[in-house]
Short mmCIF file of N, CA and C in Angstrom, two decimals:
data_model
loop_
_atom_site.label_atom_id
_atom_site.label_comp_id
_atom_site.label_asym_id
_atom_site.label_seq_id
_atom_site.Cartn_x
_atom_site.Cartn_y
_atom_site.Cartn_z
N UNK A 23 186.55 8.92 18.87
CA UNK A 23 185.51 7.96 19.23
C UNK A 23 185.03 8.28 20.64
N UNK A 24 184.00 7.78 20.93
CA UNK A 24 183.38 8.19 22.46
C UNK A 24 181.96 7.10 22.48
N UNK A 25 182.70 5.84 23.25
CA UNK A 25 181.61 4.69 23.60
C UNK A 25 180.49 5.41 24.11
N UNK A 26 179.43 4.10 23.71
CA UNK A 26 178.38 4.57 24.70
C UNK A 26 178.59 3.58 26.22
N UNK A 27 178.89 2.72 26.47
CA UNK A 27 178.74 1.62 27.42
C UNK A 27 180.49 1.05 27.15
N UNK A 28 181.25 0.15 28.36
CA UNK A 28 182.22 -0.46 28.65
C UNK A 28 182.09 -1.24 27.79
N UNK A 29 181.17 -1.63 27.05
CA UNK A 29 181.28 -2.93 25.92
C UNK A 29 181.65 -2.32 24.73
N UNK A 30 181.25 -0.87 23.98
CA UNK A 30 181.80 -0.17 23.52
C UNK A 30 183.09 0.41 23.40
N UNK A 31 183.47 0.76 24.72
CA UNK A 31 184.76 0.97 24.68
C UNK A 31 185.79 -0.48 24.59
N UNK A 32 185.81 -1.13 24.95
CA UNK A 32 186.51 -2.40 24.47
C UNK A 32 186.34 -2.83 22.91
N UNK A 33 185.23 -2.86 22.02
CA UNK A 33 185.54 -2.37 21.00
C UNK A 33 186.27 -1.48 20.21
N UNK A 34 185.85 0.13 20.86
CA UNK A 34 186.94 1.14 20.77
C UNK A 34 188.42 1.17 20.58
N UNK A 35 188.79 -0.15 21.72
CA UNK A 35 190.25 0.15 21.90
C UNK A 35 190.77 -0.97 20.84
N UNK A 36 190.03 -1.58 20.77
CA UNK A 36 190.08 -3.16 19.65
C UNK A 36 190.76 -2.35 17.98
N UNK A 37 189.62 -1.87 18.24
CA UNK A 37 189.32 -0.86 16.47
C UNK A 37 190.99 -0.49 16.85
N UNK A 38 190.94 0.74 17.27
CA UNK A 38 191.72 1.41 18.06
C UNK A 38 193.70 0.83 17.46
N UNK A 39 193.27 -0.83 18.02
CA UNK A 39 194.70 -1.18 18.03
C UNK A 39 194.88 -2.22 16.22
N UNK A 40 193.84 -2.09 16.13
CA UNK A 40 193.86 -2.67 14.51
C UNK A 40 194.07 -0.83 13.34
N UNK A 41 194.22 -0.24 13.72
CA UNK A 41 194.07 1.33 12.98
C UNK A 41 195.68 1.86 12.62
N UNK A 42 195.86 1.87 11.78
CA UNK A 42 197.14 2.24 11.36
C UNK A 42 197.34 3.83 11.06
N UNK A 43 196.95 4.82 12.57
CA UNK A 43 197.20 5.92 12.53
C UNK A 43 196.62 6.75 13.55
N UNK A 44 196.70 7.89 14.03
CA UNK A 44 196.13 8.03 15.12
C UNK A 44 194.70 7.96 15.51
N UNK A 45 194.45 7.42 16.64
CA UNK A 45 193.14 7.17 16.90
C UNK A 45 193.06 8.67 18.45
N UNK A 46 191.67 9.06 19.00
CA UNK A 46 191.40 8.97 20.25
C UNK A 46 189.89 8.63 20.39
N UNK A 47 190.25 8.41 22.03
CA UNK A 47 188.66 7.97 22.63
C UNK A 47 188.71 8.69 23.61
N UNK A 48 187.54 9.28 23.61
CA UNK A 48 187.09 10.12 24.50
C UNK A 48 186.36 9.28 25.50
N UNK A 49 186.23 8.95 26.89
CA UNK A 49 185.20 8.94 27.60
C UNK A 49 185.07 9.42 29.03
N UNK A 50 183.95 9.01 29.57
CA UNK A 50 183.75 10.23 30.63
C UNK A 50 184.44 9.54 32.31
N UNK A 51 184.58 10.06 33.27
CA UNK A 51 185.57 9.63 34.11
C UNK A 51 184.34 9.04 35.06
N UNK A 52 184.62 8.09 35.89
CA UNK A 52 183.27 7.48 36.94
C UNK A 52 183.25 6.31 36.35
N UNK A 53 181.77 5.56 36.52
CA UNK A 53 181.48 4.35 36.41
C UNK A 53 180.79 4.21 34.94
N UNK A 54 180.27 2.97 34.38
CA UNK A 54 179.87 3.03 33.27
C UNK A 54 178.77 2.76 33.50
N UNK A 55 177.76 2.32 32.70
CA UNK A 55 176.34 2.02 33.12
C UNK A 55 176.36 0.41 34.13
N UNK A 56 177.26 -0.15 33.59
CA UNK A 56 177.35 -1.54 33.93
C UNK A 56 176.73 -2.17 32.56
N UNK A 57 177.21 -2.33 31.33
CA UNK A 57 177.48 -2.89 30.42
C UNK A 57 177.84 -4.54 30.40
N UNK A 58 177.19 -5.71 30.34
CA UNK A 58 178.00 -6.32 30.16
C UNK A 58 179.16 -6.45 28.65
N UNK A 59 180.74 -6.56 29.19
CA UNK A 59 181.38 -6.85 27.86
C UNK A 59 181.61 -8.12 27.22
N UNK A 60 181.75 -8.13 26.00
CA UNK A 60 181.43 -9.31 25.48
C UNK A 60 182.80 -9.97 25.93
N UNK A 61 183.10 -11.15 25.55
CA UNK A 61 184.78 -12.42 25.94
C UNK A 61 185.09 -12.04 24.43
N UNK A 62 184.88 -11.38 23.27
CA UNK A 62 186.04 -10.61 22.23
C UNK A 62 185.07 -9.58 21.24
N UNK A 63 186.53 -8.26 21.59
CA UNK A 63 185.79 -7.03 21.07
C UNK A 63 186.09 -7.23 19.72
N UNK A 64 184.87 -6.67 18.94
CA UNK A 64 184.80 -6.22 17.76
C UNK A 64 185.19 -5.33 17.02
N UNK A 65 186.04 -5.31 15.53
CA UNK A 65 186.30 -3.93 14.96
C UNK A 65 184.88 -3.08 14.84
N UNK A 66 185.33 -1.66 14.95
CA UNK A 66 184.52 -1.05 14.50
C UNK A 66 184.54 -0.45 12.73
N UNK A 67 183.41 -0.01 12.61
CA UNK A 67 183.61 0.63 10.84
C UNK A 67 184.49 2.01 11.60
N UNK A 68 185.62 2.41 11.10
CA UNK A 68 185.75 4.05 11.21
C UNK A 68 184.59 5.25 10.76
N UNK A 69 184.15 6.16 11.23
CA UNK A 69 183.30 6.54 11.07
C UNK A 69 181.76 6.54 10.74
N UNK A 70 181.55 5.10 11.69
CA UNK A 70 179.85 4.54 10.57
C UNK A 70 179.01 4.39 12.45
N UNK A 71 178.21 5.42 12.36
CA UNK A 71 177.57 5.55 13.61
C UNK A 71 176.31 4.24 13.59
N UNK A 72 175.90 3.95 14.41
CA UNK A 72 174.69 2.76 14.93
C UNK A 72 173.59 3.63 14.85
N UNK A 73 172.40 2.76 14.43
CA UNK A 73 171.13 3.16 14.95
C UNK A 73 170.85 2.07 15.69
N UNK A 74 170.09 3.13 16.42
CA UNK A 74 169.90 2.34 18.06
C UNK A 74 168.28 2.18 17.63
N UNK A 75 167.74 2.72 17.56
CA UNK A 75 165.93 2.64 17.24
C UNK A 75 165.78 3.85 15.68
N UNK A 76 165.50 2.85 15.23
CA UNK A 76 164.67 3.16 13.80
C UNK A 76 163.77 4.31 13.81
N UNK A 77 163.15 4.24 14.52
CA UNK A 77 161.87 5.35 14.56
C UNK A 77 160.46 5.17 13.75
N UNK A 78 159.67 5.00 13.77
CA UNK A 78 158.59 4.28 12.46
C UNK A 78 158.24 5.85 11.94
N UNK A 79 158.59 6.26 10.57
CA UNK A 79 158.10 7.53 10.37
C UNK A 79 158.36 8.39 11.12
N UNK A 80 159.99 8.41 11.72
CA UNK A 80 160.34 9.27 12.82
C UNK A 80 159.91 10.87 12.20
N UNK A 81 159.97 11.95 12.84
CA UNK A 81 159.74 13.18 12.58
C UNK A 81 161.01 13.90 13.47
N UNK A 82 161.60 13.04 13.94
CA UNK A 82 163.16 13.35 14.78
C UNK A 82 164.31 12.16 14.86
N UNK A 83 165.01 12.75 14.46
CA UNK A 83 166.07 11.77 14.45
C UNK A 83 167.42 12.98 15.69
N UNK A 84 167.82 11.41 16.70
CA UNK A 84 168.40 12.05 17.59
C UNK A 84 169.91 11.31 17.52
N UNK A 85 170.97 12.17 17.30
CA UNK A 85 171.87 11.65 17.50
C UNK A 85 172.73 11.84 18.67
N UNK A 86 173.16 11.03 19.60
CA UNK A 86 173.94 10.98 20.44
C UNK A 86 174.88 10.80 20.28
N UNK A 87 176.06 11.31 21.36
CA UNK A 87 177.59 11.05 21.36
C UNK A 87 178.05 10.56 22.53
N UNK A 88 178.78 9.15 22.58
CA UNK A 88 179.24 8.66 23.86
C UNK A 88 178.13 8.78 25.24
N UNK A 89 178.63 8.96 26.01
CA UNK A 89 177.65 8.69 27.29
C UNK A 89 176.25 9.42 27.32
N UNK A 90 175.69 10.03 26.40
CA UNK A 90 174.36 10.87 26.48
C UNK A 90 173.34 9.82 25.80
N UNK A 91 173.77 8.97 25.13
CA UNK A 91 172.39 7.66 24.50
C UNK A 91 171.27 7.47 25.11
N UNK A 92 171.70 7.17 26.93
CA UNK A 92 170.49 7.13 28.09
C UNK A 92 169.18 8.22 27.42
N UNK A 93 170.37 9.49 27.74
CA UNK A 93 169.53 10.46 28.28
C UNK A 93 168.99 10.65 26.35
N UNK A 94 169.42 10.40 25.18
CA UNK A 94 168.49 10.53 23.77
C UNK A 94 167.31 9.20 23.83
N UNK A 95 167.85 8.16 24.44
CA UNK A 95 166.51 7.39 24.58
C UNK A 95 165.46 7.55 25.28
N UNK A 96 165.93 8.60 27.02
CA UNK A 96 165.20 9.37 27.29
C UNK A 96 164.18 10.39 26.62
N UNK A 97 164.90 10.61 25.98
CA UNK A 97 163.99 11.85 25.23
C UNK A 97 163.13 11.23 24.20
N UNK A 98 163.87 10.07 23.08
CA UNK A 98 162.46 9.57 22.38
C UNK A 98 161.36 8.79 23.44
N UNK A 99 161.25 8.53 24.42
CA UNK A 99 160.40 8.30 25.24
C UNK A 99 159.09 9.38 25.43
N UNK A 100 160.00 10.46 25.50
CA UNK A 100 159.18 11.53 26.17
C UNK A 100 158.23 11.89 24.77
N UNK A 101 158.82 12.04 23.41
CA UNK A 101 158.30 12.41 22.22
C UNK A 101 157.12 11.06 21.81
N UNK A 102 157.45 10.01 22.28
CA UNK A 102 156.68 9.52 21.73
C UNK A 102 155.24 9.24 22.71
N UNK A 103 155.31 9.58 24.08
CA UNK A 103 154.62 10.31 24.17
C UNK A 103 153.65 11.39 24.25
N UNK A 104 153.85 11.98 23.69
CA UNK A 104 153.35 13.12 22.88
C UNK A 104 152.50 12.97 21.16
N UNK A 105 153.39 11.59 21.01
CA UNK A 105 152.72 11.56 19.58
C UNK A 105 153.97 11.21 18.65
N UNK A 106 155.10 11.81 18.61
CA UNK A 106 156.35 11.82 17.55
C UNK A 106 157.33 10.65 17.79
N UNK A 107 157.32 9.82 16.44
CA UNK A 107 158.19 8.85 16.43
C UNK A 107 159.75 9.53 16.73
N UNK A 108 160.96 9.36 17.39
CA UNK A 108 161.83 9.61 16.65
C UNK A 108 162.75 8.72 16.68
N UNK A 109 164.07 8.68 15.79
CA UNK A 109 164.82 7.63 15.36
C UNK A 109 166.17 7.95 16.62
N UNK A 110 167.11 7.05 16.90
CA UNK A 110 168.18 7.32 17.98
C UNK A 110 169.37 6.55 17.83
N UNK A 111 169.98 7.81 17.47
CA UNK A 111 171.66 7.17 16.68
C UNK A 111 172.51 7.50 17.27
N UNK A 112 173.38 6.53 17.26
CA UNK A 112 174.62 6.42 18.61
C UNK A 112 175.42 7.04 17.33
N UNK A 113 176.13 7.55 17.49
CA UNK A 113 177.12 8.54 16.35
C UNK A 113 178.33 7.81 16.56
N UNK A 114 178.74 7.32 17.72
CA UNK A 114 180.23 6.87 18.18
C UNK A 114 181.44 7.78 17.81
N UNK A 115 181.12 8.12 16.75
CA UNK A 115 182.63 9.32 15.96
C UNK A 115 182.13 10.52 16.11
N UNK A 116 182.87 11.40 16.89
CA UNK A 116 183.22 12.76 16.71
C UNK A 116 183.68 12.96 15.05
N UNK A 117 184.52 12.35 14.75
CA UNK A 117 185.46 12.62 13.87
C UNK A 117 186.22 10.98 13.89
N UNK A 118 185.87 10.91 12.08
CA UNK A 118 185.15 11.25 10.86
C UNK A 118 183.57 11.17 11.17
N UNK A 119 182.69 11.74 10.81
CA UNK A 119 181.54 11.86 10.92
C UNK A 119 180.60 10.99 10.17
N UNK A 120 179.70 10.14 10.35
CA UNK A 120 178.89 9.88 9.83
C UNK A 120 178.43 10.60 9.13
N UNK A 121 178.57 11.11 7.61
CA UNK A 121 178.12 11.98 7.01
C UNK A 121 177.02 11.56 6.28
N UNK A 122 177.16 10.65 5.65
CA UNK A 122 175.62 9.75 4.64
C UNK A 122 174.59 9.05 6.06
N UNK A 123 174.47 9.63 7.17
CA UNK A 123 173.90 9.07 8.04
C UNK A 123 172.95 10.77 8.36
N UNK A 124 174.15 11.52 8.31
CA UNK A 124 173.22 12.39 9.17
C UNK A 124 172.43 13.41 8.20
N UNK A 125 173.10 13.42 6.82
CA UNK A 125 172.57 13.26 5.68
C UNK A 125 171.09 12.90 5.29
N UNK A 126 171.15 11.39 5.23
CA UNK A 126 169.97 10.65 4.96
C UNK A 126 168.71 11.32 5.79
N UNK A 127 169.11 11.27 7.34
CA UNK A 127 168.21 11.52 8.34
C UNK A 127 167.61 12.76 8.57
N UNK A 128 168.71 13.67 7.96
CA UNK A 128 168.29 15.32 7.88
C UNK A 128 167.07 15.60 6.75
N UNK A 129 167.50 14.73 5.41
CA UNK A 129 166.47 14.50 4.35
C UNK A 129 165.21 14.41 4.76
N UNK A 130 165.12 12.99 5.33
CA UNK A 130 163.90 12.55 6.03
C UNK A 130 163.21 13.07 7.10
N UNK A 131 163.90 13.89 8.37
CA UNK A 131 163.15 14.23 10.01
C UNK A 131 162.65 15.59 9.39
N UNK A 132 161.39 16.27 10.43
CA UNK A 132 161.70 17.52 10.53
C UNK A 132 162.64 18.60 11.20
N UNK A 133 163.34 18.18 12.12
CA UNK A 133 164.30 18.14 13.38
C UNK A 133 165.63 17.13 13.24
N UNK A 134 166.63 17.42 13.46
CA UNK A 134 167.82 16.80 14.20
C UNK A 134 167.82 17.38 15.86
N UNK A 135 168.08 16.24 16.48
CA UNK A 135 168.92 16.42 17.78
C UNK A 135 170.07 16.05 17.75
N UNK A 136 171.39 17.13 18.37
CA UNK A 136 172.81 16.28 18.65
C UNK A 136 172.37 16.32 20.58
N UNK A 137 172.84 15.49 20.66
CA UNK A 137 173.48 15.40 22.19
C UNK A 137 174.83 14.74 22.11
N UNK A 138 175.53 15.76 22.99
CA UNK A 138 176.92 15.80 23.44
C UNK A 138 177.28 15.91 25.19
N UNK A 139 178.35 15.22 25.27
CA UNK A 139 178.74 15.57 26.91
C UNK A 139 179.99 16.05 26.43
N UNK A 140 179.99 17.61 25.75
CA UNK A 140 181.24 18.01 25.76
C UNK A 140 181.31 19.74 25.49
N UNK A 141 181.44 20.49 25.49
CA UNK A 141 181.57 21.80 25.02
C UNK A 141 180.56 22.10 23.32
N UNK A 142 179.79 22.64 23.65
CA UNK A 142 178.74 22.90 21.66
C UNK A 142 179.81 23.99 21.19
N UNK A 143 180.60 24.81 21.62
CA UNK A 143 180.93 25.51 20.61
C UNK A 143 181.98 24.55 20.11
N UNK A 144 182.81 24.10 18.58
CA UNK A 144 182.92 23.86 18.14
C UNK A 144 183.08 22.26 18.41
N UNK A 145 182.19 21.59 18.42
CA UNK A 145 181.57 20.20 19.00
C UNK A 145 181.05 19.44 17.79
N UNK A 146 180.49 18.57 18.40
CA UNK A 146 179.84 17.56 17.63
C UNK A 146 178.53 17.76 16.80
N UNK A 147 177.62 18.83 17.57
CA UNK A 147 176.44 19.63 16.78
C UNK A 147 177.43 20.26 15.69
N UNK A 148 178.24 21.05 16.35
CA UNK A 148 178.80 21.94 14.80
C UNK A 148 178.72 21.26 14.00
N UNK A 149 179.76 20.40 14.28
CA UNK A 149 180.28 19.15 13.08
C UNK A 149 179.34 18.98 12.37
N UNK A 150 178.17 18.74 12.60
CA UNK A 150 176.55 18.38 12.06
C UNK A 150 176.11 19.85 11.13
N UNK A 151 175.99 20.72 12.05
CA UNK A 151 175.19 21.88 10.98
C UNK A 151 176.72 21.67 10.01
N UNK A 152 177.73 21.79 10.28
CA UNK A 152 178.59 22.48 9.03
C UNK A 152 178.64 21.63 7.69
N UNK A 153 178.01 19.83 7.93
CA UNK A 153 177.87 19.40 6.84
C UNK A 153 176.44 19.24 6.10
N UNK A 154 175.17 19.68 7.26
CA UNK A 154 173.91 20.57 6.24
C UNK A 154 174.34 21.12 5.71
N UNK A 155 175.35 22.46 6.25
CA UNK A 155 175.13 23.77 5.72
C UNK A 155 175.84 23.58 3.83
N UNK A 156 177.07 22.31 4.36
CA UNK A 156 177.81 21.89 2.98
C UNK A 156 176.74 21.33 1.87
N UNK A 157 175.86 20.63 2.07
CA UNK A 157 174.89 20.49 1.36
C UNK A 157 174.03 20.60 0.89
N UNK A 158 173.45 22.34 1.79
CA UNK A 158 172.50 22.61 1.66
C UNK A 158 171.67 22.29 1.85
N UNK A 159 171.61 21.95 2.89
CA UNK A 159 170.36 21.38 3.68
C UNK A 159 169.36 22.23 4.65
N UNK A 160 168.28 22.34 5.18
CA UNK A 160 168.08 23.56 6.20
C UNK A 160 167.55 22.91 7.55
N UNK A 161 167.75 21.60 7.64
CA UNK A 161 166.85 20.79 8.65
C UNK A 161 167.55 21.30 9.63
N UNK A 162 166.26 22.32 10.92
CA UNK A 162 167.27 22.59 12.19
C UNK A 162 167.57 21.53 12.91
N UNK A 163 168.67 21.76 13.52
CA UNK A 163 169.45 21.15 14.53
C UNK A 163 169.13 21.65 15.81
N UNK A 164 168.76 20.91 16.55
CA UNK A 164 168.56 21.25 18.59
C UNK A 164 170.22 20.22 19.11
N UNK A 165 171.06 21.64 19.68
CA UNK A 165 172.09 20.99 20.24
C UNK A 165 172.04 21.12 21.62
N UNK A 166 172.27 19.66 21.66
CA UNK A 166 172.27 19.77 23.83
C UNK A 166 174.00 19.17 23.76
N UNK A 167 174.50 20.48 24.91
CA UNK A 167 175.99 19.79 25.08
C UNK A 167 176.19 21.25 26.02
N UNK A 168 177.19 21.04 26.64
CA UNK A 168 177.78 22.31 27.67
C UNK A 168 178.24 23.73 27.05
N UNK A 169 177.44 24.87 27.66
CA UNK A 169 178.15 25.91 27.22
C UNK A 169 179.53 26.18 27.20
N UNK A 170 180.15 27.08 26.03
CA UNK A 170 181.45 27.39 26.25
C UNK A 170 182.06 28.85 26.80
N UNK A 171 182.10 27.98 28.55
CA UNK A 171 182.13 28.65 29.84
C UNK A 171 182.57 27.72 30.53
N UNK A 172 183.21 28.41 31.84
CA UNK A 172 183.71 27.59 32.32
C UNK A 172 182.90 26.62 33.25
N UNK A 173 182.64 25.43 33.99
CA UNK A 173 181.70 25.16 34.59
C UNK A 173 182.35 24.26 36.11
N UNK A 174 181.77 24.88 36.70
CA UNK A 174 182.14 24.30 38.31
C UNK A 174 182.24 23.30 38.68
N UNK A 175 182.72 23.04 39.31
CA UNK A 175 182.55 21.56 39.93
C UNK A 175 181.48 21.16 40.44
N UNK A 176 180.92 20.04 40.73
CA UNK A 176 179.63 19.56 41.16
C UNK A 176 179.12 17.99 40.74
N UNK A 177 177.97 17.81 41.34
CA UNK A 177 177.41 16.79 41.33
C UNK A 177 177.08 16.59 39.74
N UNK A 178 177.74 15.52 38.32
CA UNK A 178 176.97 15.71 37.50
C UNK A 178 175.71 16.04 37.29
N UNK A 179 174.49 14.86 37.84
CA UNK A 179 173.55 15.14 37.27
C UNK A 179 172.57 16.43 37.85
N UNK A 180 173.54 17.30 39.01
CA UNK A 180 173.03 18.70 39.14
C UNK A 180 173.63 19.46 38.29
N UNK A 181 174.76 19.56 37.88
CA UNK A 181 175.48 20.36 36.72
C UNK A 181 174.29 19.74 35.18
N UNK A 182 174.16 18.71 35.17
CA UNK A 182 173.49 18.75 34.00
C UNK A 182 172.03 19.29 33.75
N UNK A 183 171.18 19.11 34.97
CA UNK A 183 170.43 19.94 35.19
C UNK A 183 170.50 21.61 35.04
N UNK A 184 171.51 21.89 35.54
CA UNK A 184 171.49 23.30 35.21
C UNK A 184 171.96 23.70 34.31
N UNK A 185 172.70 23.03 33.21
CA UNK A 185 173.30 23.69 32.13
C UNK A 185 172.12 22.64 30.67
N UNK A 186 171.12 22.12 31.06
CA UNK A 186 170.59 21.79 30.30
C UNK A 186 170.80 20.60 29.35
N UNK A 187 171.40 19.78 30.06
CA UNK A 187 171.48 18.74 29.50
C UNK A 187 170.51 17.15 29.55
N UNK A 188 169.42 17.69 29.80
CA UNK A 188 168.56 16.56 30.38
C UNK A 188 167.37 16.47 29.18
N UNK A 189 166.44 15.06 28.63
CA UNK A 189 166.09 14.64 28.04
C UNK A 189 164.58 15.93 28.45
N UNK A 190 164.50 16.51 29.23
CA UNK A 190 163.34 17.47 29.67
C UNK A 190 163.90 18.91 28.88
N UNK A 191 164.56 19.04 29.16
CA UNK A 191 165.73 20.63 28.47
C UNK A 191 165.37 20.45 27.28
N UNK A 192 166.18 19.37 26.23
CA UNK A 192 165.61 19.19 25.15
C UNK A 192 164.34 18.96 24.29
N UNK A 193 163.42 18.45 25.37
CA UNK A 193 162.36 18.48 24.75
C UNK A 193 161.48 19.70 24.83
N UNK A 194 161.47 20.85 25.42
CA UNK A 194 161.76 22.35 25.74
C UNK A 194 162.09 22.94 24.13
N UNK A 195 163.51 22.76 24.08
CA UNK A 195 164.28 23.10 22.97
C UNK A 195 163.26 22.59 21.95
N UNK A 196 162.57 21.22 21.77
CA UNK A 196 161.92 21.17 20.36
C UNK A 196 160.55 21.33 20.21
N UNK A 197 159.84 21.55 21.36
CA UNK A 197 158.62 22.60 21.19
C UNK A 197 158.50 23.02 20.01
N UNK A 198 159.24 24.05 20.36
CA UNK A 198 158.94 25.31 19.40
C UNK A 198 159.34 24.92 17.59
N UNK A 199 160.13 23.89 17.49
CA UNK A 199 159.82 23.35 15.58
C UNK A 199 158.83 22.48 15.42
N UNK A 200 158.40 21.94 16.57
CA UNK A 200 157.25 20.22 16.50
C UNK A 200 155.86 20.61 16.83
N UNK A 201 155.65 22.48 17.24
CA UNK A 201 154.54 22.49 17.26
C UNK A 201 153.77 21.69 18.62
N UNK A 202 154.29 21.54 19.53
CA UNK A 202 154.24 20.68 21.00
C UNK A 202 153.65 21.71 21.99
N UNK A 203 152.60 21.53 22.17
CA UNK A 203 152.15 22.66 23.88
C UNK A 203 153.05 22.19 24.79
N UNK A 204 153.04 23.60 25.32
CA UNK A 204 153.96 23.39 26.60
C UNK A 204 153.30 23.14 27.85
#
């Protein structure tokens, strides 16, 4: 699991302590957005990701993982400026995957986005193409998440800048399937 917000993770740990087997939660070290949390957390479904915005006739559906939601709501901002609805799904699970989610949405978008704050080679995008690829599906995937390399220390949102993790990077990345001037 990997909250998006402190109100999330108190859910997380809720789920977490109602789960009769191993759980983890991933989240990122620092502050949170400032979330308010609710006075009692909620179970979660095991593996059943949120939609955060619907999308009206999205033509992208973006899924996020844990702390990157900002920066995917960022980005349907930027698209729908441009013209393109897209839809924005908090995934919450690494593992088990929303599979009839990303499924459905692959059916329907021309595009998937994953965003991850974690390593893409064998990540949360994978996770995604490997159950198109199980179904036969061909809808590309644009993965934003850290190369697998090592990466320096630094100011996040200059490390994310440079390794491409910003709602601008990605919208770069989907140019070139959406038909978008640069």
């Amino acid at each position: 699991m990997s909250p998006k917000d402190e109100d999330e993770l108190a859910d997380m740990l809720y789920t977490a302590m109602l789960h009769h087997g191993p759980v983890a939660i991933r989240y990122p070290r620092g502050i949170g957005p400032g979330t308010v949390v609710k006075e009692q957390p909620v179970a979660l479904e095991i593996g059943k990701a949120e939609v955060i915005a619907q999308g009206e006739d999205a033509r992208v559906a973006i899924f996020s993982l844990g702390n990157m939601l900002p920066v995917a709501q960022e980005l349907a901002q930027k698209l729908a400026r441009e013209g393109i609805a897209a839809a924005v799904i908090n995934a919450r699970f690494a593992k088990p995957l929303d599979v009839g989610m990303v499924l459905g949405y692959a059916a329907q978008s021309e595009v998937l986005v994953t965003m991850e704050d974690h390593a893409l080679a064998g990540g949360f995008g994978s996770a995604v193409l490997e159950e198109l690829n199980r179904a036969g599906l061909s809808t590309p995937v644009v993965r934003v998440g850290w190369p697998d390399q090592f990466i320096e220390h630094g100011k996040p949102d200059d490390l994310r800048r440079k390794y491409g993790l910003t709602a601008e990077a990605a919208l770069e990345k989907l140019r070139q399937h959406l038909g978008i001037p640069a």
